[in-house]
Amino acid sequence: MSVPAPASFRFPAGWCATDLGSHRPCEFTYEVYPLESLPSLDSVRLDGGYGWLGGGPGAPERSEPGHGERLAAVEAELAPLGLRLPADFRTFYGSGSLGRAFDEVSVTACWSDLSGALRSPVEEGARLVRFLRDQQNCVIWYLYLRPSGETFVVCSHLDLELAPDVALAGQEPSAAQAADFRAAAAESLVRCASTFEEFAYRFVVENELWMHLNTTNPDVALAPHLQEYLDHYATSVGSAANSG
């Protein structure tokens, strides 16, 4: 008699980011916005090649220092578990030009920081790979990998690499401390993108928009893809005003 597979954990969903000026206010450094409030990416070619970011044929092939070695180490950890990094993640962090994009564009000083394969606090057999963190660890982003092959991006205010199954300050955590951490970690995770490239597109575009809105002469025209993204909010604000 076969045992049915456990149901997948249902993550709360939201997009954690900073403001887009008056188009999308933010009370603090970051806010979690409903995914349904974001612009659609239906018109964007997200095929894993990052053409919108200068990837594709002819793009530099070398790895960012440290990223290539880390990718290989993570894949070696995942392989015995039947897990594999998705192609769009490997392409991004395996490229010297693409792998620096988050660090170069972030207006809140986020930086790439690849971890090893971290155990999921909510699903047996699933793993997370940290790839990006805010400078003050207000938000940390992870690639989430399920045994089914599904991958997506989640965020949390906790660094799961510091889980209490690792001895800290020379002291082994108690069972209660470990259980408390797992519960807090499970509660903190928010699903923010269905694919890594989707996350990358929104992150880069929104940070570029922030720079334009806050530091650029307003008469300077936006690139078409940035204007299209911003137009969504102008339309949303206009619709809300008309309905009121």
Tab-separated table of C-alpha atoms in Angstrom:
chain	number	residue	atom	x	y	z
A	1	MET	CA	0.000	0.000	0.000
A	2	SER	CA	1.540	3.306	-1.073
A	3	VAL	CA	1.713	6.225	1.288
A	4	PRO	CA	0.415	9.478	-0.223
A	5	ALA	CA	2.967	12.281	-0.531
A	6	PRO	CA	2.583	15.042	2.046
A	7	ALA	CA	0.810	18.142	0.833
A	8	SER	CA	3.119	21.010	-0.089
A	9	PHE	CA	3.328	23.864	2.351
A	10	ARG	CA	1.286	26.836	1.168
A	11	PHE	CA	3.440	29.951	1.470
A	12	PRO	CA	1.909	33.387	1.887
A	13	ALA	CA	2.680	35.440	-1.212
A	14	GLY	CA	3.912	39.001	-1.602
A	15	TRP	CA	6.561	41.205	-3.182
A	16	CYS	CA	9.013	42.684	-0.675
A	17	ALA	CA	10.530	45.886	-2.011
A	18	THR	CA	10.970	49.585	-1.440
A	19	ASP	CA	8.939	52.483	-2.832
A	20	LEU	CA	8.560	53.697	-6.389
A	21	GLY	CA	8.107	57.309	-5.380
A	22	SER	CA	4.522	58.519	-5.292
A	23	HIS	CA	3.568	55.724	-7.694
A	24	ARG	CA	3.959	53.130	-4.944
A	25	PRO	CA	4.625	54.549	-1.463
A	26	CYS	CA	6.475	52.631	1.238
A	27	GLU	CA	6.236	53.524	4.924
A	28	PHE	CA	9.573	51.983	5.878
A	29	THR	CA	12.620	50.749	3.939
A	30	TYR	CA	10.663	47.737	2.674
A	31	GLU	CA	7.045	46.764	2.400
A	32	VAL	CA	5.332	43.567	1.254
A	33	TYR	CA	2.998	44.344	-1.646
A	34	PRO	CA	0.302	41.928	-2.908
A	35	LEU	CA	1.508	40.055	-5.990
A	36	GLU	CA	-1.715	40.901	-7.782
A	37	SER	CA	-0.877	44.600	-7.458
A	38	LEU	CA	2.317	44.234	-9.508
A	39	PRO	CA	2.623	44.888	-13.238
A	40	SER	CA	2.113	41.858	-15.464
A	41	LEU	CA	5.240	40.463	-17.122
A	42	ASP	CA	3.326	38.815	-19.969
A	43	SER	CA	5.025	41.053	-22.546
A	44	VAL	CA	8.526	40.392	-21.203
A	45	ARG	CA	10.623	37.604	-22.702
A	46	LEU	CA	11.740	35.642	-19.671
A	47	ASP	CA	13.343	32.629	-21.327
A	48	GLY	CA	16.331	32.121	-19.061
A	49	GLY	CA	18.682	33.964	-21.406
A	50	TYR	CA	18.456	37.407	-19.759
A	51	GLY	CA	18.389	39.233	-23.070
A	52	TRP	CA	16.697	42.133	-21.296
A	53	LEU	CA	19.818	42.415	-19.097
A	54	GLY	CA	22.427	41.994	-21.790
A	55	GLY	CA	22.637	38.219	-21.598
A	56	GLY	CA	22.416	35.750	-24.445
A	57	PRO	CA	24.849	34.979	-27.285
A	58	GLY	CA	28.058	36.969	-27.067
A	59	ALA	CA	27.684	37.816	-23.377
A	60	PRO	CA	30.744	37.290	-21.152
A	61	GLU	CA	31.098	33.687	-20.006
A	62	ARG	CA	33.435	34.084	-17.040
A	63	SER	CA	32.053	33.692	-13.521
A	64	GLU	CA	32.047	36.381	-10.887
A	65	PRO	CA	34.892	35.575	-8.453
A	66	GLY	CA	33.548	33.107	-5.908
A	67	HIS	CA	30.218	32.525	-7.617
A	68	GLY	CA	31.423	29.725	-9.899
A	69	GLU	CA	33.002	27.818	-7.056
A	70	ARG	CA	29.967	28.308	-4.845
A	71	LEU	CA	27.574	27.147	-7.560
A	72	ALA	CA	29.586	23.964	-8.021
A	73	ALA	CA	29.636	23.331	-4.270
A	74	VAL	CA	25.881	23.866	-3.949
A	75	GLU	CA	25.127	21.568	-6.860
A	76	ALA	CA	27.319	18.898	-5.266
A	77	GLU	CA	25.260	19.202	-2.060
A	78	LEU	CA	21.959	19.032	-3.931
A	79	ALA	CA	22.736	16.150	-6.289
A	80	PRO	CA	22.506	13.314	-3.701
A	81	LEU	CA	19.088	14.701	-2.719
A	82	GLY	CA	17.800	14.554	-6.291
A	83	LEU	CA	17.666	18.366	-6.433
A	84	ARG	CA	19.183	20.695	-9.011
A	85	LEU	CA	19.551	24.432	-9.390
A	86	PRO	CA	17.285	25.761	-12.156
A	87	ALA	CA	18.947	26.832	-15.392
A	88	ASP	CA	18.047	30.519	-14.993
A	89	PHE	CA	19.785	30.620	-11.592
A	90	ARG	CA	22.914	28.883	-12.922
A	91	THR	CA	23.018	31.196	-15.935
A	92	PHE	CA	22.729	34.314	-13.798
A	93	TYR	CA	25.329	33.482	-11.173
A	94	GLY	CA	27.576	31.716	-13.649
A	95	SER	CA	28.023	34.907	-15.680
A	96	GLY	CA	30.491	37.648	-14.885
A	97	SER	CA	28.195	40.328	-16.278
A	98	LEU	CA	24.858	39.086	-14.965
A	99	GLY	CA	26.040	37.934	-11.544
A	100	ARG	CA	26.861	41.497	-10.448
A	101	ALA	CA	23.523	42.991	-11.491
A	102	PHE	CA	21.769	42.987	-8.107
A	103	ASP	CA	24.766	44.467	-6.302
A	104	GLU	CA	25.228	47.201	-8.894
A	105	VAL	CA	21.615	48.322	-9.119
A	106	SER	CA	20.340	47.972	-5.539
A	107	VAL	CA	19.353	51.282	-3.947
A	108	THR	CA	19.160	49.679	-0.486
A	109	ALA	CA	22.688	48.236	-0.654
A	110	CYS	CA	21.663	44.593	-1.120
A	111	TRP	CA	24.463	42.221	-2.024
A	112	SER	CA	24.769	38.719	-3.437
A	113	ASP	CA	25.703	36.097	-0.855
A	114	LEU	CA	25.322	32.482	-1.985
A	115	SER	CA	24.841	29.941	0.782
A	116	GLY	CA	24.991	26.188	0.740
A	117	ALA	CA	21.885	23.996	0.590
A	118	LEU	CA	19.827	24.849	3.680
A	119	ARG	CA	17.096	22.605	5.068
A	120	SER	CA	13.538	23.812	4.682
A	121	PRO	CA	11.818	24.431	8.023
A	122	VAL	CA	8.460	23.414	6.544
A	123	GLU	CA	8.952	20.587	4.018
A	124	GLU	CA	10.964	17.402	4.336
A	125	GLY	CA	13.446	17.019	1.502
A	126	ALA	CA	13.189	20.634	0.317
A	127	ARG	CA	16.170	22.975	0.397
A	128	LEU	CA	16.830	26.688	0.192
A	129	VAL	CA	19.814	28.552	-1.249
A	130	ARG	CA	20.323	32.097	-0.046
A	131	PHE	CA	21.408	34.387	-2.877
A	132	LEU	CA	20.753	37.989	-1.832
A	133	ARG	CA	20.586	39.949	1.397
A	134	ASP	CA	19.917	43.498	2.500
A	135	GLN	CA	22.950	45.229	4.029
A	136	GLN	CA	21.299	45.161	7.485
A	137	ASN	CA	19.628	41.792	6.970
A	138	CYS	CA	16.179	43.397	6.959
A	139	VAL	CA	15.290	41.045	4.103
A	140	ILE	CA	17.050	37.939	2.798
A	141	TRP	CA	16.066	36.190	-0.436
A	142	TYR	CA	16.300	32.454	-1.105
A	143	LEU	CA	15.822	30.082	-3.982
A	144	TYR	CA	13.447	27.357	-2.790
A	145	LEU	CA	13.793	23.842	-4.252
A	146	ARG	CA	11.181	21.119	-3.817
A	147	PRO	CA	11.746	17.395	-4.408
A	148	SER	CA	9.054	17.625	-7.113
A	149	GLY	CA	11.410	19.788	-9.178
A	150	GLU	CA	9.465	22.998	-8.530
A	151	THR	CA	11.612	26.035	-7.740
A	152	PHE	CA	10.634	29.562	-6.774
A	153	VAL	CA	11.897	32.545	-4.749
A	154	VAL	CA	11.020	33.273	-1.132
A	155	CYS	CA	12.139	35.964	1.275
A	156	SER	CA	12.470	36.194	5.040
A	157	HIS	CA	13.912	38.456	7.703
A	158	LEU	CA	15.812	35.448	9.095
A	159	ASP	CA	19.124	34.019	7.976
A	160	LEU	CA	18.336	30.316	7.822
A	161	GLU	CA	22.029	29.491	7.734
A	162	LEU	CA	22.082	30.409	11.415
A	163	ALA	CA	19.586	27.695	12.298
A	164	PRO	CA	20.193	26.415	15.820
A	165	ASP	CA	21.236	22.972	14.652
A	166	VAL	CA	24.573	24.714	14.154
A	167	ALA	CA	26.396	25.354	17.417
A	168	LEU	CA	26.695	29.092	18.061
A	169	ALA	CA	29.043	30.679	20.573
A	170	GLY	CA	30.230	27.219	21.571
A	171	GLN	CA	26.845	26.156	22.926
A	172	GLU	CA	24.598	23.467	21.522
A	173	PRO	CA	20.968	24.620	21.169
A	174	SER	CA	18.272	22.871	23.106
A	175	ALA	CA	15.447	20.991	21.384
A	176	ALA	CA	13.091	23.795	22.389
A	177	GLN	CA	15.349	26.432	20.823
A	178	ALA	CA	15.555	24.444	17.602
A	179	ALA	CA	11.778	24.022	17.504
A	180	ASP	CA	11.248	27.735	18.168
A	181	PHE	CA	13.595	28.683	15.333
A	182	ARG	CA	11.883	26.344	12.874
A	183	ALA	CA	8.495	27.780	13.793
A	184	ALA	CA	9.731	31.364	13.405
A	185	ALA	CA	11.386	30.529	10.089
A	186	ALA	CA	8.248	28.862	8.747
A	187	GLU	CA	6.164	31.884	9.708
A	188	SER	CA	8.630	34.327	8.144
A	189	LEU	CA	8.842	32.875	4.636
A	190	VAL	CA	6.983	34.709	1.855
A	191	ARG	CA	6.800	33.466	-1.729
A	192	CYS	CA	7.679	36.410	-3.964
A	193	ALA	CA	8.338	35.047	-7.473
A	194	SER	CA	7.513	31.886	-9.411
A	195	THR	CA	10.908	31.796	-11.128
A	196	PHE	CA	14.321	33.229	-10.410
A	197	GLU	CA	14.374	35.266	-13.617
A	198	GLU	CA	11.001	36.773	-12.762
A	199	PHE	CA	12.475	37.910	-9.440
A	200	ALA	CA	15.588	39.227	-11.194
A	201	TYR	CA	13.544	41.240	-13.692
A	202	ARG	CA	11.375	42.919	-11.090
A	203	PHE	CA	14.312	43.592	-8.772
A	204	VAL	CA	16.460	45.194	-11.471
A	205	VAL	CA	13.634	47.168	-13.086
A	206	GLU	CA	12.299	48.519	-9.798
A	207	ASN	CA	15.711	49.625	-8.590
A	208	GLU	CA	16.413	51.330	-11.909
A	209	LEU	CA	13.054	53.072	-11.667
A	210	TRP	CA	13.794	54.231	-8.126
A	211	MET	CA	17.055	55.790	-9.297
A	212	HIS	CA	15.300	57.531	-12.168
A	213	LEU	CA	12.488	58.852	-9.984
A	214	ASN	CA	14.798	60.100	-7.252
A	215	THR	CA	17.994	61.250	-8.954
A	216	THR	CA	17.332	61.816	-12.660
A	217	ASN	CA	16.080	64.915	-14.415
A	218	PRO	CA	12.336	64.205	-14.827
A	219	ASP	CA	12.551	65.347	-18.460
A	220	VAL	CA	14.882	62.449	-19.295
A	221	ALA	CA	12.853	59.733	-21.020
A	222	LEU	CA	12.641	56.296	-19.471
A	223	ALA	CA	13.625	53.198	-21.411
A	224	PRO	CA	10.455	51.645	-22.906
A	225	HIS	CA	10.424	48.610	-20.584
A	226	LEU	CA	10.786	50.847	-17.529
A	227	GLN	CA	8.031	53.170	-18.730
A	228	GLU	CA	5.734	50.204	-19.337
A	229	TYR	CA	6.317	48.965	-15.792
A	230	LEU	CA	5.663	52.403	-14.296
A	231	ASP	CA	2.565	52.993	-16.439
A	232	HIS	CA	0.873	50.146	-14.564
A	233	TYR	CA	0.953	52.201	-11.380
A	234	ALA	CA	-0.225	55.373	-13.093
A	235	THR	CA	-3.183	53.400	-14.461
A	236	SER	CA	-3.887	51.832	-11.076
A	237	VAL	CA	-3.849	55.207	-9.310
A	238	GLY	CA	-6.132	56.693	-11.946
A	239	SER	CA	-8.568	53.811	-11.685
A	240	ALA	CA	-8.668	54.083	-7.894
A	241	ALA	CA	-9.330	57.824	-8.101
A	242	ASN	CA	-12.144	57.368	-10.613
A	243	SER	CA	-13.788	54.617	-8.557
A	244	GLY	CA	-13.642	56.804	-5.458
